[in-house]
Coordinates of C-alpha atoms in Angstrom, one line a residue:
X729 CA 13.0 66.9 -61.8
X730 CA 13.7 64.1 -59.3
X731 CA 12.0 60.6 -60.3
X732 CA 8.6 60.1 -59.2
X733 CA 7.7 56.6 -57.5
X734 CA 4.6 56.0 -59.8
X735 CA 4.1 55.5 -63.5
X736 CA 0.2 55.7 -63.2
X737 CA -2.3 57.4 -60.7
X738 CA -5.5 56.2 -60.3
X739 CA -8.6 58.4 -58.9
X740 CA -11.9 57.7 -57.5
X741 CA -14.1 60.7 -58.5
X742 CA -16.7 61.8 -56.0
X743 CA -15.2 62.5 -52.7
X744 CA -12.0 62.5 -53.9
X745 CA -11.6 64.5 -57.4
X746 CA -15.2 66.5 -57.3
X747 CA -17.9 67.5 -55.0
X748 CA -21.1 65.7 -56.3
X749 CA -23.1 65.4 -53.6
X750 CA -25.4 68.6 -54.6
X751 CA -26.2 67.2 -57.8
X752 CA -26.6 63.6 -56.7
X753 CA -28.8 64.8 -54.2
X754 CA -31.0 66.6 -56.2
X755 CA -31.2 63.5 -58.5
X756 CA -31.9 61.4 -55.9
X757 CA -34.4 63.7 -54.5
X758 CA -36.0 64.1 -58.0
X759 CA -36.5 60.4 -57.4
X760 CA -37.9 60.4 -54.0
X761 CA -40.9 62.7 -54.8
X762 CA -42.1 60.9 -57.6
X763 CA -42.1 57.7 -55.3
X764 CA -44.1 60.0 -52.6
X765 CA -40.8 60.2 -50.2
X766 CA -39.5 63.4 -48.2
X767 CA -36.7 64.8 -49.7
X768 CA -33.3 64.5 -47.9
X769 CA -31.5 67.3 -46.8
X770 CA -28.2 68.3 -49.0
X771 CA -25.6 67.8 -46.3
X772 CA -26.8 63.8 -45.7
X773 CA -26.5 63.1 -49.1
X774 CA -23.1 63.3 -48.7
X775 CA -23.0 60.2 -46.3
X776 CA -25.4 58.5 -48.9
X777 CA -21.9 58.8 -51.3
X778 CA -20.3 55.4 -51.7
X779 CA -21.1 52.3 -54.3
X780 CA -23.2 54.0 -57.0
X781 CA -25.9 55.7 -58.1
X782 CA -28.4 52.7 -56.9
X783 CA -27.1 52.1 -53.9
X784 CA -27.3 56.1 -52.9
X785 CA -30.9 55.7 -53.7
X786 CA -31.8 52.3 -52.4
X787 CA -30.4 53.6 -48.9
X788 CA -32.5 56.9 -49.0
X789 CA -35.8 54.5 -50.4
X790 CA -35.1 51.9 -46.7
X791 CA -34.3 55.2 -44.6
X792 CA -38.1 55.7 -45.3
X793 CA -39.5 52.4 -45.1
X794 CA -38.5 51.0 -48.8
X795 CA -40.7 50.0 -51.4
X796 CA -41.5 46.9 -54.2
X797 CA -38.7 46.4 -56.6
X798 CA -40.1 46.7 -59.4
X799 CA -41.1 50.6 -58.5
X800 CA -38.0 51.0 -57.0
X801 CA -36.7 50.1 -60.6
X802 CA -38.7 52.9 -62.1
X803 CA -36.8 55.4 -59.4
X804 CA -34.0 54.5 -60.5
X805 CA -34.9 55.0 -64.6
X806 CA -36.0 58.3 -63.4
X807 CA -33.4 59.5 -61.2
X808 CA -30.7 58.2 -63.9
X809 CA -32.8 60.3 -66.7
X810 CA -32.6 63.1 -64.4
X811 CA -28.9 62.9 -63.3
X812 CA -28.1 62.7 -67.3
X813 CA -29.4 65.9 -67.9
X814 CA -28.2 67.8 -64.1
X815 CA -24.8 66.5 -63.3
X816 CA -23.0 69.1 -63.6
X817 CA -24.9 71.8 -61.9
X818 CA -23.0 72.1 -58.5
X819 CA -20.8 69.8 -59.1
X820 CA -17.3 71.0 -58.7
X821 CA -13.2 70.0 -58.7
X822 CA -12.0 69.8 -54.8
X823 CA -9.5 73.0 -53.9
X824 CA -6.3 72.1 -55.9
X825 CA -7.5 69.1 -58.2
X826 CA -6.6 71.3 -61.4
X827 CA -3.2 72.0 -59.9
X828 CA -2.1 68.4 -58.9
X829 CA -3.2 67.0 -61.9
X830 CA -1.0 69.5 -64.2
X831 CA 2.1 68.6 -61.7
X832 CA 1.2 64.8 -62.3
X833 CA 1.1 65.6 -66.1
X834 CA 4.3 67.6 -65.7
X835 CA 5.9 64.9 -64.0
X836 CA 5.1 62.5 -66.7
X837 CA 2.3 60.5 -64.9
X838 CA -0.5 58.6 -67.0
X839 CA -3.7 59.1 -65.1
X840 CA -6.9 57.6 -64.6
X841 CA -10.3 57.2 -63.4
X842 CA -11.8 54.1 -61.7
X843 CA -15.4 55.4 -60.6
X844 CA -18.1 53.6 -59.4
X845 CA -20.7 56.1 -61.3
X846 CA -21.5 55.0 -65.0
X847 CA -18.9 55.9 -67.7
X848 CA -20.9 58.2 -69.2
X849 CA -21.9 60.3 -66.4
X850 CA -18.5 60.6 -65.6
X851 CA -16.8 61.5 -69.0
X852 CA -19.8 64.1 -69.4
X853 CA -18.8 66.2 -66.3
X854 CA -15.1 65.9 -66.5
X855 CA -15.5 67.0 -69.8
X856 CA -17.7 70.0 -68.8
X857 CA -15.1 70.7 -66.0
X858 CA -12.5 70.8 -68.5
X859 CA -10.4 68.0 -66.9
X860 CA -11.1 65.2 -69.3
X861 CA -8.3 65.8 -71.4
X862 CA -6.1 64.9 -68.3
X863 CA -6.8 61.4 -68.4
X864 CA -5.6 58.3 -70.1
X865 CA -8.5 56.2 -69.2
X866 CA -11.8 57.1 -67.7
X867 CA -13.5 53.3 -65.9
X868 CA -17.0 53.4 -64.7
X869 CA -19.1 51.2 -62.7
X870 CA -20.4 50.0 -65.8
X871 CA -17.2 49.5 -68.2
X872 CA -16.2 46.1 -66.8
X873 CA -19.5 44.7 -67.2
X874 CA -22.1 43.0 -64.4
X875 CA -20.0 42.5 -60.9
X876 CA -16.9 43.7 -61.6
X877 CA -17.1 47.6 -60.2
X878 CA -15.2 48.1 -57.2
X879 CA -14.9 46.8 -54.3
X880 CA -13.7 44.6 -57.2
X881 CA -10.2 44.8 -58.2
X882 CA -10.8 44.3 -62.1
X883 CA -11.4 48.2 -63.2
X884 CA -8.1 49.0 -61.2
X885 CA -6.4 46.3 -63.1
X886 CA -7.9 47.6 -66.5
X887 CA -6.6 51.5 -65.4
X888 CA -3.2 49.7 -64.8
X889 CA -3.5 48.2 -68.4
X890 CA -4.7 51.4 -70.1
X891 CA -2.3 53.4 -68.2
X892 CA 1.1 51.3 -70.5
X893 CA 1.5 49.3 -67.3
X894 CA 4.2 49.8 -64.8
X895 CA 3.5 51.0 -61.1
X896 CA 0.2 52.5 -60.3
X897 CA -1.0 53.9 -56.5
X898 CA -4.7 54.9 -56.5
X899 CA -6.0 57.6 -54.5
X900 CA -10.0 56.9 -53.2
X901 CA -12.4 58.3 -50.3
X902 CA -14.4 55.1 -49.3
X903 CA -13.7 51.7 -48.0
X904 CA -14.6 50.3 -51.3
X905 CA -11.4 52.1 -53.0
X906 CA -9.6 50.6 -50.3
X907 CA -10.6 46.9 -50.4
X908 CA -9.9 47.5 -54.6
X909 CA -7.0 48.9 -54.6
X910 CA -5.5 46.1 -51.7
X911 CA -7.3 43.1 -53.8
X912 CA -5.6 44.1 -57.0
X913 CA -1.9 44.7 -54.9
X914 CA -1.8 48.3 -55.4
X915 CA -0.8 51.0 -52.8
X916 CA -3.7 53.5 -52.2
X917 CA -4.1 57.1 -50.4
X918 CA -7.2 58.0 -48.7
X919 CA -8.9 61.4 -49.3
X920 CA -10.0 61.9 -45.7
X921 CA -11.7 64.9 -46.6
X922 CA -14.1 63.4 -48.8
X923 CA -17.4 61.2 -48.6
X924 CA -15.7 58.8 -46.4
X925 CA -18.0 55.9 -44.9
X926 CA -15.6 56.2 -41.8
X927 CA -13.3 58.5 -40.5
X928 CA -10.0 58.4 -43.3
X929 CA -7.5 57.5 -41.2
X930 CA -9.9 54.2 -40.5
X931 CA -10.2 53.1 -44.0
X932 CA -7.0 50.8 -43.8
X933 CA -5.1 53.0 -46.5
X934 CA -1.2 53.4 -46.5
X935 CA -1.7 57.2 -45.9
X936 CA -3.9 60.1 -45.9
X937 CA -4.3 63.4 -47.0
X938 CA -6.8 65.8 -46.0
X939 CA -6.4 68.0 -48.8
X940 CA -4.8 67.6 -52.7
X941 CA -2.4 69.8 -52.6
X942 CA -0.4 67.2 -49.8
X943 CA -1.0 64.4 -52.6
X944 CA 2.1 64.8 -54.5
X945 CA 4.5 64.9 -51.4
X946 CA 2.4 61.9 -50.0
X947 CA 3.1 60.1 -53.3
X948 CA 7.0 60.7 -53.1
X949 CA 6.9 59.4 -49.4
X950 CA 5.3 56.0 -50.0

Protein backbone atom coordinates (compact mmCIF):
# COMPACT_ATOMS: atom_id res chain seq x y z
CA UNK A 1 0.00 0.00 0.00
CA UNK A 2 1.37 3.38 -1.22
CA UNK A 3 2.40 5.90 1.75
CA UNK A 4 -0.19 7.91 3.14
CA UNK A 5 0.57 11.77 3.66
CA UNK A 6 -0.67 11.85 7.33
CA UNK A 7 0.35 10.13 10.52
CA UNK A 8 -2.69 11.34 12.52
CA UNK A 9 -6.40 12.34 11.48
CA UNK A 10 -8.25 14.43 13.52
CA UNK A 11 -12.30 14.65 13.53
CA UNK A 12 -14.80 17.03 14.70
CA UNK A 13 -17.86 14.91 15.65
CA UNK A 14 -21.27 16.39 14.97
CA UNK A 15 -21.56 17.40 11.36
CA UNK A 16 -18.84 15.66 10.45
CA UNK A 17 -18.57 11.99 11.95
CA UNK A 18 -22.42 11.72 13.33
CA UNK A 19 -25.75 13.16 12.90
CA UNK A 20 -26.72 14.64 16.30
CA UNK A 21 -28.93 17.18 15.62
CA UNK A 22 -32.18 14.88 16.48
CA UNK A 23 -30.96 14.24 19.81
CA UNK A 24 -29.53 17.67 20.51
CA UNK A 25 -32.68 18.97 19.53
CA UNK A 26 -34.71 17.18 21.68
CA UNK A 27 -32.36 18.10 24.66
CA UNK A 28 -32.45 21.43 23.83
CA UNK A 29 -36.14 21.35 23.52
CA UNK A 30 -36.44 19.46 26.79
CA UNK A 31 -34.89 22.65 27.99
CA UNK A 32 -37.06 25.16 26.34
CA UNK A 33 -40.38 23.85 27.83
CA UNK A 34 -39.31 23.88 31.28
CA UNK A 35 -38.20 27.62 30.70
CA UNK A 36 -41.92 28.19 29.07
CA UNK A 37 -40.30 28.52 25.33
CA UNK A 38 -41.85 26.93 21.96
CA UNK A 39 -40.01 24.17 20.92
CA UNK A 40 -37.84 24.41 17.72
CA UNK A 41 -38.53 22.43 14.86
CA UNK A 42 -35.90 19.40 14.18
CA UNK A 43 -34.48 20.59 10.95
CA UNK A 44 -33.32 24.21 12.59
CA UNK A 45 -31.64 22.60 15.16
CA UNK A 46 -29.23 21.70 12.76
CA UNK A 47 -28.23 25.35 12.11
CA UNK A 48 -28.16 25.83 15.98
CA UNK A 49 -24.96 23.11 15.61
CA UNK A 50 -21.64 24.81 16.24
CA UNK A 51 -19.64 25.76 19.67
CA UNK A 52 -21.34 23.48 22.28
CA UNK A 53 -23.97 22.44 24.01
CA UNK A 54 -24.52 26.16 25.69
CA UNK A 55 -24.16 27.97 22.86
CA UNK A 56 -26.93 25.71 20.85
CA UNK A 57 -29.21 26.64 23.68
CA UNK A 58 -28.32 30.22 24.53
CA UNK A 59 -29.11 30.90 20.67
CA UNK A 60 -32.60 29.05 20.77
CA UNK A 61 -33.22 31.03 24.58
CA UNK A 62 -32.32 34.92 22.44
CA UNK A 63 -34.35 33.57 19.21
CA UNK A 64 -37.25 33.93 21.78
CA UNK A 65 -36.50 36.90 23.67
CA UNK A 66 -33.71 35.39 26.22
CA UNK A 67 -33.94 35.18 29.78
CA UNK A 68 -31.93 36.03 33.42
CA UNK A 69 -28.73 34.06 33.71
CA UNK A 70 -29.02 32.62 36.44
CA UNK A 71 -32.36 30.54 34.99
CA UNK A 72 -30.78 30.22 31.95
CA UNK A 73 -28.11 28.34 34.14
CA UNK A 74 -30.78 25.99 35.38
CA UNK A 75 -31.63 25.20 31.48
CA UNK A 76 -28.69 24.34 30.90
CA UNK A 77 -28.35 21.79 34.23
CA UNK A 78 -31.42 20.38 32.86
CA UNK A 79 -30.83 20.10 29.26
CA UNK A 80 -27.25 18.55 30.14
CA UNK A 81 -29.10 16.00 32.68
CA UNK A 82 -31.31 15.27 29.86
CA UNK A 83 -28.72 14.85 26.99
CA UNK A 84 -26.75 12.37 29.44
CA UNK A 85 -29.34 10.09 29.54
CA UNK A 86 -30.77 10.58 25.37
CA UNK A 87 -27.72 11.04 23.29
CA UNK A 88 -27.78 8.35 21.51
CA UNK A 89 -31.27 7.99 20.45
CA UNK A 90 -31.11 9.26 16.74
CA UNK A 91 -28.00 9.89 16.76
CA UNK A 92 -26.18 8.22 13.97
CA UNK A 93 -22.47 7.69 11.90
CA UNK A 94 -22.75 9.80 8.51
CA UNK A 95 -22.98 7.20 5.20
CA UNK A 96 -19.41 5.75 5.14
CA UNK A 97 -17.81 6.89 8.55
CA UNK A 98 -17.42 3.07 9.62
CA UNK A 99 -15.77 2.36 6.26
CA UNK A 100 -13.17 5.34 6.23
CA UNK A 101 -12.24 4.87 9.53
CA UNK A 102 -11.22 0.98 8.99
CA UNK A 103 -9.23 2.19 5.75
CA UNK A 104 -7.53 4.85 8.04
CA UNK A 105 -6.82 2.03 10.55
CA UNK A 106 -5.70 -0.24 7.67
CA UNK A 107 -3.50 2.32 6.43
CA UNK A 108 -1.88 2.69 9.75
CA UNK A 109 -3.38 6.14 10.84
CA UNK A 110 -3.69 7.09 14.63
CA UNK A 111 -7.02 8.92 14.92
CA UNK A 112 -8.71 11.30 17.03
CA UNK A 113 -11.47 13.30 18.23
CA UNK A 114 -11.36 17.11 18.98
CA UNK A 115 -15.17 17.92 19.79
CA UNK A 116 -16.54 20.77 21.19
CA UNK A 117 -19.24 18.58 23.17
CA UNK A 118 -18.08 17.40 26.71
CA UNK A 119 -15.80 14.31 26.84
CA UNK A 120 -18.18 12.35 28.27
CA UNK A 121 -21.04 12.77 26.10
CA UNK A 122 -18.85 12.06 23.41
CA UNK A 123 -16.98 8.76 24.55
CA UNK A 124 -20.63 7.56 25.71
CA UNK A 125 -22.10 7.59 22.12
CA UNK A 126 -19.06 6.58 20.20
CA UNK A 127 -18.95 3.86 22.39
CA UNK A 128 -22.67 2.94 21.99
CA UNK A 129 -22.07 3.31 18.09
CA UNK A 130 -19.32 0.90 18.40
CA UNK A 131 -16.64 3.37 17.03
CA UNK A 132 -14.76 4.18 20.14
CA UNK A 133 -12.38 1.61 19.83
CA UNK A 134 -11.14 3.39 16.65
CA UNK A 135 -9.68 6.12 18.38
CA UNK A 136 -6.45 6.99 20.03
CA UNK A 137 -7.70 9.96 21.82
CA UNK A 138 -11.16 11.32 22.30
CA UNK A 139 -10.78 15.64 23.32
CA UNK A 140 -13.92 17.43 24.45
CA UNK A 141 -14.79 20.88 25.00
CA UNK A 142 -14.11 20.26 28.45
CA UNK A 143 -10.70 18.16 28.55
CA UNK A 144 -8.38 21.22 28.11
CA UNK A 145 -9.91 23.06 30.85
CA UNK A 146 -11.78 26.79 30.88
CA UNK A 147 -11.03 28.65 27.33
CA UNK A 148 -9.14 26.38 25.60
CA UNK A 149 -12.06 24.47 23.33
CA UNK A 150 -11.82 25.28 19.79
CA UNK A 151 -11.79 27.93 17.99
CA UNK A 152 -8.70 27.34 20.22
CA UNK A 153 -5.94 25.57 18.80
CA UNK A 154 -4.75 23.70 22.19
CA UNK A 155 -7.18 20.41 21.94
CA UNK A 156 -5.73 20.03 18.26
CA UNK A 157 -2.29 20.27 19.65
CA UNK A 158 -3.17 17.78 22.54
CA UNK A 159 -4.72 15.21 19.55
CA UNK A 160 -1.32 15.80 17.74
CA UNK A 161 0.43 14.83 21.14
CA UNK A 162 -1.73 11.81 21.90
CA UNK A 163 -1.71 10.81 18.47
CA UNK A 164 2.76 9.88 18.86
CA UNK A 165 3.25 13.19 17.04
CA UNK A 166 4.21 13.51 13.41
CA UNK A 167 1.75 15.05 10.72
CA UNK A 168 -1.79 15.44 11.50
CA UNK A 169 -4.71 17.10 8.93
CA UNK A 170 -8.14 17.49 10.77
CA UNK A 171 -11.31 17.10 9.09
CA UNK A 172 -14.31 19.70 10.75
CA UNK A 173 -17.84 21.09 9.54
CA UNK A 174 -17.80 24.63 11.07
CA UNK A 175 -15.70 27.73 10.98
CA UNK A 176 -14.50 27.04 14.43
CA UNK A 177 -12.62 23.74 13.07
CA UNK A 178 -11.27 25.84 10.65
CA UNK A 179 -9.85 28.89 12.61
CA UNK A 180 -8.36 25.65 15.01
CA UNK A 181 -6.95 23.76 12.85
CA UNK A 182 -5.19 27.06 10.90
CA UNK A 183 -4.08 28.63 14.51
CA UNK A 184 -2.39 25.32 15.51
CA UNK A 185 -0.67 25.09 11.58
CA UNK A 186 -2.44 22.11 10.60
CA UNK A 187 -4.09 21.35 7.21
CA UNK A 188 -7.89 20.84 7.55
CA UNK A 189 -10.88 19.39 5.21
CA UNK A 190 -14.20 20.70 5.44
CA UNK A 191 -17.31 18.32 5.61
CA UNK A 192 -19.59 20.48 3.48
CA UNK A 193 -22.27 18.29 3.99
CA UNK A 194 -22.51 18.76 7.59
CA UNK A 195 -23.80 21.56 10.22
CA UNK A 196 -21.85 24.08 8.34
CA UNK A 197 -22.38 27.85 9.69
CA UNK A 198 -21.74 28.74 5.92
CA UNK A 199 -21.68 27.14 2.85
CA UNK A 200 -18.32 24.51 2.97
CA UNK A 201 -16.59 25.66 0.30
CA UNK A 202 -16.70 29.28 2.34
CA UNK A 203 -15.15 28.06 5.47
CA UNK A 204 -11.49 28.94 4.30
CA UNK A 205 -10.49 25.04 4.33
CA UNK A 206 -7.86 23.57 1.95
CA UNK A 207 -10.51 21.26 0.47
CA UNK A 208 -13.84 19.82 0.69
CA UNK A 209 -15.71 16.84 0.55
CA UNK A 210 -19.35 16.47 0.44
CA UNK A 211 -19.38 13.00 1.45
CA UNK A 212 -16.66 10.48 3.55
CA UNK A 213 -16.13 8.19 1.26
CA UNK A 214 -14.09 11.16 -1.00
CA UNK A 215 -12.03 11.72 2.42
CA UNK A 216 -9.33 9.38 1.78
CA UNK A 217 -8.61 10.38 -1.90
CA UNK A 218 -8.87 14.09 -0.69
CA UNK A 219 -6.22 13.26 2.00
CA UNK A 220 -3.75 11.65 -0.64
CA UNK A 221 -4.17 14.89 -2.78
CA UNK A 222 -3.29 17.55 -0.16
Amino acid sequence: MTAFPFDIVGFDLDGTLLETHRDLGAAVNHALGLGGFAPVPADHASDLIGGGAKIMLQKAVDEQGGMPEEEFRRLYKEMLAYYAEHNAVHTRPYPYAAEVLAELDARGVALTVVTNKFESFARSILGTLGLADHFVAIIGGDTMGKGRAKPAPDPIFEAQKRGGGGNLVFVGDSSYDVIAARAAGVPVVAAAYGYCDKPGPELGADTHIDSLDQLVAALERL
